[in-house]
Amino acid sequence: MAGGFGQADWFGVGLVKPIESSARRRQQTCSTGENPKLSVRGRTDLATKSSPKPNAPEVPGGGFLRRLASGVSLTAEAGIEWTIRLCGWSAILFVFAIFFFVLREGAPVLFGELDLVEFFTSTHWQPTSLVRPRYGALALMVGTLSVTGLAMLLAVPVGLGAAVYISEFCQGKVKETLKIVIELLAAIPSVVWGFIGLMVMGPLLMDLTGAEVGVNLLTGGVILALMSVPVIVSVGEDALKAVPDSYREAALALGASRWEIVYRVLFPAAKNGLLAAVLLGVGRAVGETMAVLMATGHAVQIPYSLLDPIRTLTATIAAELGEAVKGGTHYRVLFVIGLLLFAISFVVNLTADVIVKGIKGESRN
Amino acid sequence: MAELRYCLAWKRPDGSFQPGETFASFAEAATALSAWQPQSHSGALSTQEPCCTDQVEIWCSCQDEPATVLSRPRYSFVVYGTVAGGGGDGSEAAPWWGLQEAITGLVELERSGQLALRHGQRLRLCHREVFATSAGQKRKARAENIAKTVFMAMALMLVAPVLAILVYLLVKGWPALSLSFFLENPRERMTAGGIWAPLVGTFFLVFISLLLAAPVGILAGVYLNEYARDNWLTRIINLAVVNLAGVPSIVHALFGVGVIMFFAELRRNYGIWVPFEDRCLLAASCTLAVMTLPVIITSTREALASVPMSFREACWNMGATRWQTIRTIVLPNSISGILTGVILQVSRAAGETAPILLTGAVFSVPVPDHGWRAFVPYGLHDRCMALSMHLYTISTQVVNVPEHVEYGTAVVLIGLVLAVNSASIALRVYLRSRKKW
Amino acid sequence: MKTKTEPAARPSSSPGESPSSGRSEVHICFRNVTVNYASVVALREINLEVYRREILGIIGPANSGKSTLLRCINRTLDFVPGAKVTGQLLIDGQDVLKVRNVYALRRRVGMVFPLPVGLPLSVYENVAYAPRRAGVRQRHELDAIVERCLRQAMLWDEVKDRLDILGTKLSGGQQQRLTLARALSLDPEILCLDEFSIAIDPVTTMRIEDILRELKQRMTIVLVTNLVQQARRLADRTAFFMAGRLIEVGDTENIFEHPQCELTRRYVEGDFG
Ligand SMILES: Nc1ncnc2c1ncn2[C@@H]1O[C@H](COP(=O)(O)OP(=O)(O)O)[C@@H](O)[C@H]1O
Ligand SMILES: [Mg+2]
């Protein structure tokens, strides 16, 4: 009904003409001459103007109003929005792409000649055997599991303790410094960690324990622990920080000491976040490659003591993919291992995220 | 049942208790307490007057049996020395206000049967200054100190060994560090020379991956914070970002290899143009870019979220479009946070080995020592060296590399990464200090 | 509760017509406008006209939907998730709720919200922000606009020597006037003020009110205010809102002297529990 008033369509899109090219739209907007009176007035001092002349005709069509309406291009805006949108969706794209391309290489053996039972239950990893190659990854899995377990055994108490200390027991400069140190700790490249394990801790361990090889489960575990601690500390600290101060104040009012607050109030309240911290630490340890490649001894076997060298899933891929014949069974089995790792990390991260934020996700504020 | 006797025992300054008068009923004993003139600072007093310390007890015994008392009092009550207000129940948390209140309270408790002393048992009444810490509080403070120490030890356990190791590396690597170490290429099967070629390789890898990851990552952060509505799609994107950050680096490498194979097939079978079809600098950079994307996304998003909503609303009210608002107000005011993320990306990309190990970096590439080619030794489709890869190579793959060269390389790599990281932290601190609102 | 509104007049004149026809000409017209936030009904079937070049005062207790009414006019309700508007809101006969180019709309409607917001730009750029976005590039044009708007907002004398300091570093009252200056920077034809004087001292408020009386010659002003006396001083007509309903609207004099409705009388006499 409003269209019936026969006036220019100053919003660009009228009721009767829903879709128009942007050029035409612009033209129309300009042609309205809506407010001929509103041109730039120079330095008119309105505050002191004594007799306003509201109805006086003023420079028609001049000034900025003409350009005012043309400053908006809905098309450009939409174009930009879609670019940004696509970039936003790229994260999903990449996760799928990773899965797809790893699966694509691994699929022929995964759904073909690879004996999955052997893969999961045999400790015979002899991919280069000329007589009969065997792909039993059990020892590798146990290797990953044991070194991760050891690392977590060391890292979780220390990491959570440090998180508690940073979040509850220190303030100001000390807190800032500690956080920065933890951040720097997280930044040390994994190949350097491997180097430290290989060159520093290995020999040290041999001196101390008389082990035959310095690079073994223990060295790898300690290195991995040091590597996953920063994640545990920072996520754990976030979790503790997320506990409302009112909880602490209520407990303080009841006469609890800070230590009591920590284990009676904070731990229960933040248990999800802390669990997620541990899970993310596990994720980091399972996926770590270079450090375990260099510092765990590279022997395919099930470890019986802390001083046995081991080999992990990740290290196997890194060490063998370069030499494996492209498109061969060995090569593809390595991709299957990659798929397994992807699945593990996916589950771990998903669980951690769901634990912290719930199924539907934290609403943004 | 034998008659019970109640004996008032005053604490002596030396800590022992001295039995005094004996009464036949509890009430009488309690009333006699009014003679007490409690002093908390008993040690300071030279007087031997027993009724002037901070504790008094009522001992209970049978008339005819010997007065053996148990080592710990059966009941323990607390009283404030100063009379102010009233009430309290004698407990640690709410002591009686004043001695008179305490006596009434005790008598009342006894009469109502809540308090019954038997043979050998004793009741202790402690005096406390109103604002002094109680014994329980002291115990708590002690526990707290212990806890604090333990936690601090845990935090230090992270810091100390790392510092020690860093110092150790630096000491061992020091002899190698010289200008020529940086500027020379590796020689004689890497047992001599410097690290120029790997250093340049790392620079290229990081730079290209940054060029690829930064725009996408920043725009993705913008999308998540500015455009995304609170719905399931956003949730999935968030999950994807988290997962992308958590994917093991070796899986990223496999992804890179998979894409290379895919491109090679496309090229071979259909003759389609592809960016790369073999391991090369570009492929490795792309892999690094995908790997570091979530770092940029997350920090961009946090940086944008720190810009108050009211600024955006003010702009929208003036007819600015979403993008104009973002470009003119939101991005300029969150650039510090975004830069932090970008720098973090740089440091991560510089240190990574696994993803480039299989997609483009190799042990050794012959590079010219002189001329401009020394500065641009690799083309986009060449294989390249990288510092992290070089460290791996000389420490595990090559024999007879002098120790100081290995340590020197490690120190340079660590120094590079930590320097970049510190720059990010410094930037953050600096820009936080001059916030605009 | 009797709703007393004037009969809905058809917007009968085109904007090109001479402005001398004055206030009989309908500029903004609400027809059965109802606004829901997720569960709350913020406005219920509002029928209201605002005439060209008048000051319409809107009074009413808190949460009666006054701000929501303004948010409808420049479509900032779009940003509130879950907000739903039904009915028709005509500006010059065009339904604002169906407009696609909301940016052009918002440029014609100046809006001042109660909380002062200085953008983290210099004072100059704060005021020049909207004109720049709208395509004004010439420095002298911008200079003129900035000075005009700052003068209109009574801020010029305080900041003329330091136009380059950050808008966020001004005091609350100054920021509020800066907000007003920004709203005026596009010389809008509708100016919506939502409790603009909250953060401004009374003397400056009085002077801004004088300015508003002058601005009235050129634009339609919708003035939401908590201060009943402000409406009385300024408004040509006044509307009284309560609990999302338009209770009464009429000439200010009538509303204050002879309210038709008991609720209105009690509110303007300050007799509300
Ligand atoms: N963003 C919002 N989401 C949900 N409800 C809202 C929102 N804004 C306002 N409301 C509700 O709408 C009603 C009217 O609010 P408002 O227009 O701000 O009133 P006024 O400005 O008169 O105080 C109130 O009941 C308020 O609670
Ligand atoms: Mg309001």
CSV table of C-alpha atoms in Angstrom, one decimal, chain B residues 69-345:
chain,number,residue,atom,x,y,z
B,69,VAL,CA,43.4,-37.6,84.1
B,70,LEU,CA,43.3,-38.3,80.5
B,71,SER,CA,45.8,-36.7,78.3
B,72,ARG,CA,43.4,-34.7,76.2
B,73,PRO,CA,40.5,-32.7,77.5
B,74,ARG,CA,37.1,-34.1,76.8
B,75,TYR,CA,35.6,-30.7,76.1
B,76,SER,CA,37.2,-27.6,75.0
B,77,PHE,CA,35.6,-24.1,75.1
B,78,VAL,CA,36.7,-20.7,74.1
B,79,VAL,CA,36.0,-17.4,75.7
B,80,TYR,CA,36.8,-13.9,74.6
B,81,GLY,CA,38.5,-11.8,77.1
B,82,THR,CA,36.6,-8.6,76.3
B,83,VAL,CA,33.0,-8.2,77.1
B,84,ALA,CA,31.4,-6.9,74.0
B,85,GLY,CA,28.0,-7.8,72.7
B,86,GLY,CA,27.0,-11.2,74.0
B,87,GLY,CA,26.1,-14.7,73.1
B,88,GLY,CA,28.4,-17.2,71.4
B,89,ASP,CA,28.3,-20.9,72.1
B,90,GLY,CA,31.9,-21.4,73.3
B,91,SER,CA,33.0,-23.1,70.1
B,92,GLU,CA,36.2,-22.2,68.2
B,93,ALA,CA,34.1,-20.4,65.7
B,94,ALA,CA,31.8,-18.5,68.1
B,95,PRO,CA,33.5,-18.1,71.5
B,96,TRP,CA,31.6,-16.8,74.5
B,97,TRP,CA,31.8,-13.1,74.9
B,98,GLY,CA,33.2,-12.6,78.3
B,99,LEU,CA,33.8,-14.8,81.4
B,100,GLN,CA,30.3,-14.3,82.8
B,101,GLU,CA,28.7,-15.4,79.6
B,102,ALA,CA,31.0,-18.5,79.7
B,103,ILE,CA,30.0,-19.4,83.2
B,104,THR,CA,26.3,-19.1,82.5
B,105,GLY,CA,26.9,-21.1,79.3
B,106,LEU,CA,28.7,-23.9,81.1
B,107,VAL,CA,26.2,-24.2,83.8
B,108,GLU,CA,23.4,-24.2,81.3
B,109,LEU,CA,25.1,-26.9,79.2
B,110,GLU,CA,25.6,-29.0,82.3
B,111,ARG,CA,22.0,-28.7,83.4
B,112,SER,CA,20.6,-29.5,80.0
B,113,GLY,CA,22.7,-32.7,79.9
B,114,GLN,CA,24.7,-31.7,76.9
B,115,LEU,CA,27.9,-31.7,79.0
B,116,ALA,CA,28.7,-34.5,81.4
B,117,LEU,CA,32.1,-35.1,82.8
B,118,ARG,CA,33.0,-38.5,84.0
B,119,HIS,CA,35.9,-39.8,86.1
B,120,GLY,CA,39.2,-38.8,84.7
B,121,GLN,CA,37.8,-36.5,82.1
B,122,ARG,CA,38.5,-32.8,81.9
B,123,LEU,CA,37.1,-29.7,80.4
B,124,ARG,CA,39.3,-26.9,79.2
B,125,LEU,CA,38.4,-23.3,78.8
B,126,CYS,CA,40.7,-21.2,76.7
B,127,HIS,CA,40.9,-17.5,76.7
B,128,ARG,CA,41.4,-15.6,73.5
B,129,GLU,CA,41.9,-12.0,72.6
B,130,VAL,CA,39.1,-10.9,70.3
B,131,PHE,CA,41.1,-10.6,67.2
B,132,ALA,CA,43.8,-13.2,67.9
B,133,THR,CA,44.1,-16.2,65.7
B,134,SER,CA,42.7,-19.3,67.2
B,135,ALA,CA,44.6,-22.6,67.4
B,136,GLY,CA,42.5,-24.0,64.6
B,137,GLN,CA,43.3,-21.0,62.5
B,138,LYS,CA,47.0,-21.5,63.2
B,139,ARG,CA,46.7,-25.1,62.1
B,140,LYS,CA,45.0,-24.0,59.0
B,141,ALA,CA,47.6,-21.4,58.3
B,142,ARG,CA,50.2,-24.1,58.7
B,143,ALA,CA,48.4,-26.5,56.3
B,144,GLU,CA,48.0,-23.7,53.9
B,145,ASN,CA,51.6,-22.8,54.0
B,146,ILE,CA,52.5,-26.5,53.3
B,147,ALA,CA,50.0,-26.6,50.5
B,148,LYS,CA,51.4,-23.4,49.0
B,149,THR,CA,54.9,-24.7,49.3
B,150,VAL,CA,54.0,-28.0,47.6
B,151,PHE,CA,52.2,-26.2,44.8
B,152,MET,CA,55.0,-23.8,44.4
B,153,ALA,CA,57.4,-26.7,44.2
B,154,MET,CA,55.3,-28.1,41.4
B,155,ALA,CA,55.4,-24.9,39.5
B,156,LEU,CA,59.1,-24.7,40.0
B,157,MET,CA,59.6,-28.2,38.9
B,158,LEU,CA,58.5,-27.0,35.5
B,159,VAL,CA,60.6,-23.9,35.5
B,160,ALA,CA,63.9,-25.1,37.0
B,161,PRO,CA,64.8,-28.1,34.8
B,162,VAL,CA,63.9,-26.2,31.7
B,163,LEU,CA,66.1,-23.3,32.7
B,164,ALA,CA,68.8,-25.7,33.5
B,165,ILE,CA,68.6,-27.4,30.2
B,166,LEU,CA,68.5,-24.2,28.3
B,167,VAL,CA,71.6,-22.9,30.1
B,168,TYR,CA,73.3,-26.2,29.4
B,169,LEU,CA,72.5,-26.1,25.7
B,170,LEU,CA,73.7,-22.5,25.6
B,171,VAL,CA,77.0,-23.4,27.3
B,172,LYS,CA,77.6,-26.4,25.0
B,173,GLY,CA,76.6,-24.5,21.9
B,174,TRP,CA,78.4,-21.3,22.7
B,175,PRO,CA,81.7,-22.2,20.9
B,176,ALA,CA,79.8,-22.7,17.6
B,177,LEU,CA,78.0,-19.4,17.7
B,178,SER,CA,79.7,-16.9,15.5
B,179,LEU,CA,78.6,-14.8,12.6
B,180,SER,CA,80.1,-17.3,10.1
B,181,PHE,CA,78.0,-20.0,11.7
B,182,PHE,CA,75.0,-18.2,10.6
B,183,LEU,CA,76.3,-17.1,7.2
B,184,GLU,CA,78.0,-20.3,5.9
B,185,ASN,CA,76.3,-23.2,4.3
B,186,PRO,CA,76.8,-26.7,5.8
B,187,ARG,CA,80.0,-28.3,4.4
B,188,GLU,CA,81.7,-31.7,4.4
B,189,ARG,CA,78.6,-33.8,4.9
B,190,MET,CA,77.3,-31.3,7.5
B,191,THR,CA,80.2,-31.8,9.8
B,192,ALA,CA,81.5,-28.3,9.3
B,193,GLY,CA,80.2,-25.0,8.1
B,194,GLY,CA,77.2,-23.2,9.3
B,195,ILE,CA,73.4,-23.1,9.0
B,196,TRP,CA,72.7,-20.5,6.4
B,197,ALA,CA,70.8,-22.8,3.9
B,198,PRO,CA,68.5,-24.3,6.6
B,199,LEU,CA,67.9,-20.9,8.1
B,200,VAL,CA,66.8,-19.4,4.8
B,201,GLY,CA,64.7,-22.5,4.2
B,202,THR,CA,62.9,-22.0,7.5
B,203,PHE,CA,62.4,-18.4,6.7
B,204,PHE,CA,60.8,-19.2,3.4
B,205,LEU,CA,58.6,-21.9,4.8
B,206,VAL,CA,57.4,-19.7,7.6
B,207,PHE,CA,56.9,-16.7,5.4
B,208,ILE,CA,54.9,-18.5,2.7
B,209,SER,CA,52.8,-20.4,5.3
B,210,LEU,CA,52.1,-17.0,7.0
B,211,LEU,CA,51.0,-15.5,3.7
B,212,LEU,CA,48.6,-18.4,3.2
B,213,ALA,CA,47.3,-18.8,6.8
B,214,ALA,CA,47.0,-15.2,8.0
B,215,PRO,CA,44.3,-13.9,5.7
B,216,VAL,CA,42.2,-17.0,6.0
B,217,GLY,CA,42.7,-17.3,9.7
B,218,ILE,CA,42.0,-13.7,10.4
B,219,LEU,CA,38.9,-13.7,8.3
B,220,ALA,CA,37.7,-16.9,9.9
B,221,GLY,CA,38.2,-15.3,13.3
B,222,VAL,CA,36.2,-12.3,12.1
B,223,TYR,CA,33.5,-14.6,10.9
B,224,LEU,CA,33.3,-16.5,14.2
B,225,ASN,CA,33.2,-13.3,16.3
B,226,GLU,CA,31.3,-10.9,14.1
B,227,TYR,CA,29.0,-12.7,11.8
B,228,ALA,CA,28.4,-16.2,13.2
B,229,ARG,CA,25.1,-16.5,15.1
B,230,ASP,CA,24.8,-18.8,18.0
B,231,ASN,CA,23.7,-21.9,16.2
B,232,TRP,CA,24.8,-25.4,15.5
B,233,LEU,CA,26.9,-24.4,12.5
B,234,THR,CA,29.0,-22.1,14.7
B,235,ARG,CA,29.3,-24.9,17.2
B,236,ILE,CA,30.6,-27.2,14.5
B,237,ILE,CA,33.0,-24.6,13.3
B,238,ASN,CA,34.3,-24.2,16.8
B,239,LEU,CA,34.7,-27.9,17.2
B,240,ALA,CA,36.5,-28.1,13.9
B,241,VAL,CA,38.9,-25.4,15.0
B,242,VAL,CA,39.6,-27.2,18.3
B,243,ASN,CA,40.1,-30.5,16.4
B,244,LEU,CA,42.3,-28.9,13.8
B,245,ALA,CA,44.5,-27.6,16.6
B,246,GLY,CA,44.6,-31.1,18.1
B,247,VAL,CA,45.4,-33.1,15.0
B,248,PRO,CA,48.9,-34.7,15.5
B,249,SER,CA,51.5,-33.0,13.4
B,250,ILE,CA,52.4,-36.2,11.7
B,251,VAL,CA,48.8,-36.6,10.5
B,252,HIS,CA,49.1,-33.1,9.0
B,253,ALA,CA,52.2,-34.5,7.2
B,254,LEU,CA,50.2,-37.4,5.9
B,255,PHE,CA,47.5,-35.0,4.8
B,256,GLY,CA,50.2,-33.0,2.9
B,257,VAL,CA,51.4,-36.2,1.3
B,258,GLY,CA,47.9,-37.3,0.4
B,259,VAL,CA,47.2,-33.9,-1.3
B,260,ILE,CA,50.5,-34.2,-3.2
B,261,MET,CA,49.5,-37.6,-4.5
B,262,PHE,CA,46.1,-36.4,-5.4
B,263,PHE,CA,47.5,-33.4,-7.3
B,264,ALA,CA,50.0,-35.6,-9.0
B,265,GLU,CA,47.2,-37.9,-10.2
B,266,LEU,CA,45.1,-35.0,-11.4
B,267,ARG,CA,48.0,-33.7,-13.4
B,268,ARG,CA,49.0,-37.1,-14.8
B,269,ASN,CA,45.5,-38.3,-15.7
B,270,TYR,CA,43.7,-35.1,-16.6
B,271,GLY,CA,46.4,-32.6,-17.3
B,272,ILE,CA,44.9,-30.1,-14.9
B,273,TRP,CA,47.0,-27.3,-13.5
B,274,VAL,CA,47.9,-28.0,-9.9
B,275,PRO,CA,49.9,-25.8,-7.5
B,276,PHE,CA,52.4,-28.6,-6.8
B,277,GLU,CA,52.7,-32.3,-7.7
B,278,ASP,CA,55.7,-33.4,-5.7
B,279,ARG,CA,57.3,-32.6,-2.4
B,280,CYS,CA,58.4,-29.0,-2.4
B,281,LEU,CA,58.7,-25.8,-0.5
B,282,LEU,CA,55.1,-24.8,-1.5
B,283,ALA,CA,53.6,-28.1,-0.4
B,284,ALA,CA,55.4,-27.9,2.9
B,285,SER,CA,54.3,-24.4,3.4
B,286,CYS,CA,50.7,-25.2,2.7
B,287,THR,CA,50.9,-28.1,5.2
B,288,LEU,CA,52.3,-25.7,7.8
B,289,ALA,CA,49.6,-23.2,7.0
B,290,VAL,CA,46.8,-25.6,7.6
B,291,MET,CA,48.5,-26.8,10.8
B,292,THR,CA,48.9,-23.3,12.2
B,293,LEU,CA,45.5,-22.0,11.0
B,294,PRO,CA,43.7,-22.6,14.3
B,295,VAL,CA,46.3,-20.6,16.3
B,296,ILE,CA,45.4,-17.5,14.2
B,297,ILE,CA,41.7,-18.2,14.3
B,298,THR,CA,41.6,-18.5,18.0
B,299,SER,CA,43.6,-15.5,18.9
B,300,THR,CA,42.0,-13.3,16.3
B,301,ARG,CA,38.7,-14.3,17.7
B,302,GLU,CA,39.7,-13.5,21.3
B,303,ALA,CA,41.2,-10.2,20.2
B,304,LEU,CA,37.9,-9.2,18.5
B,305,ALA,CA,35.8,-10.3,21.4
B,306,SER,CA,37.7,-7.8,23.6
B,307,VAL,CA,36.3,-4.9,21.6
B,308,PRO,CA,33.2,-3.7,23.4
B,309,MET,CA,29.9,-4.3,21.7
B,310,SER,CA,28.9,-0.7,22.3
B,311,PHE,CA,31.4,0.5,19.7
B,312,ARG,CA,29.8,-1.6,17.0
B,313,GLU,CA,26.3,-0.5,18.0
B,314,ALA,CA,27.3,3.1,17.8
B,315,CYS,CA,28.6,2.6,14.3
B,316,TRP,CA,25.6,0.6,13.2
B,317,ASN,CA,23.4,3.3,14.5
B,318,MET,CA,25.2,5.7,12.1
B,319,GLY,CA,24.4,3.6,9.2
B,320,ALA,CA,27.8,1.9,8.9
B,321,THR,CA,27.7,-1.6,7.4
B,322,ARG,CA,29.0,-4.5,9.3
B,323,TRP,CA,32.2,-4.6,7.2
B,324,GLN,CA,32.7,-0.9,7.5
B,325,THR,CA,32.4,-1.2,11.3
B,326,ILE,CA,34.8,-4.1,11.3
B,327,ARG,CA,37.3,-2.4,9.1
B,328,THR,CA,37.3,1.0,10.8
B,329,ILE,CA,36.7,0.2,14.4
B,330,VAL,CA,37.0,-3.5,15.3
B,331,LEU,CA,40.1,-4.5,13.5
B,332,PRO,CA,42.2,-1.4,14.3
B,333,ASN,CA,41.4,-1.8,17.9
B,334,SER,CA,42.2,-5.5,18.1
B,335,ILE,CA,45.2,-5.6,15.9
B,336,SER,CA,47.5,-6.2,18.8
B,337,GLY,CA,45.8,-9.4,19.7
B,338,ILE,CA,45.6,-10.5,16.1
B,339,LEU,CA,49.3,-9.8,15.7
B,340,THR,CA,50.0,-11.9,18.8
B,341,GLY,CA,48.3,-14.8,17.1
B,342,VAL,CA,50.2,-14.3,13.9
B,343,ILE,CA,53.5,-14.2,15.7
B,344,LEU,CA,52.6,-17.3,17.6
B,345,GLN,CA,51.8,-18.9,14.3
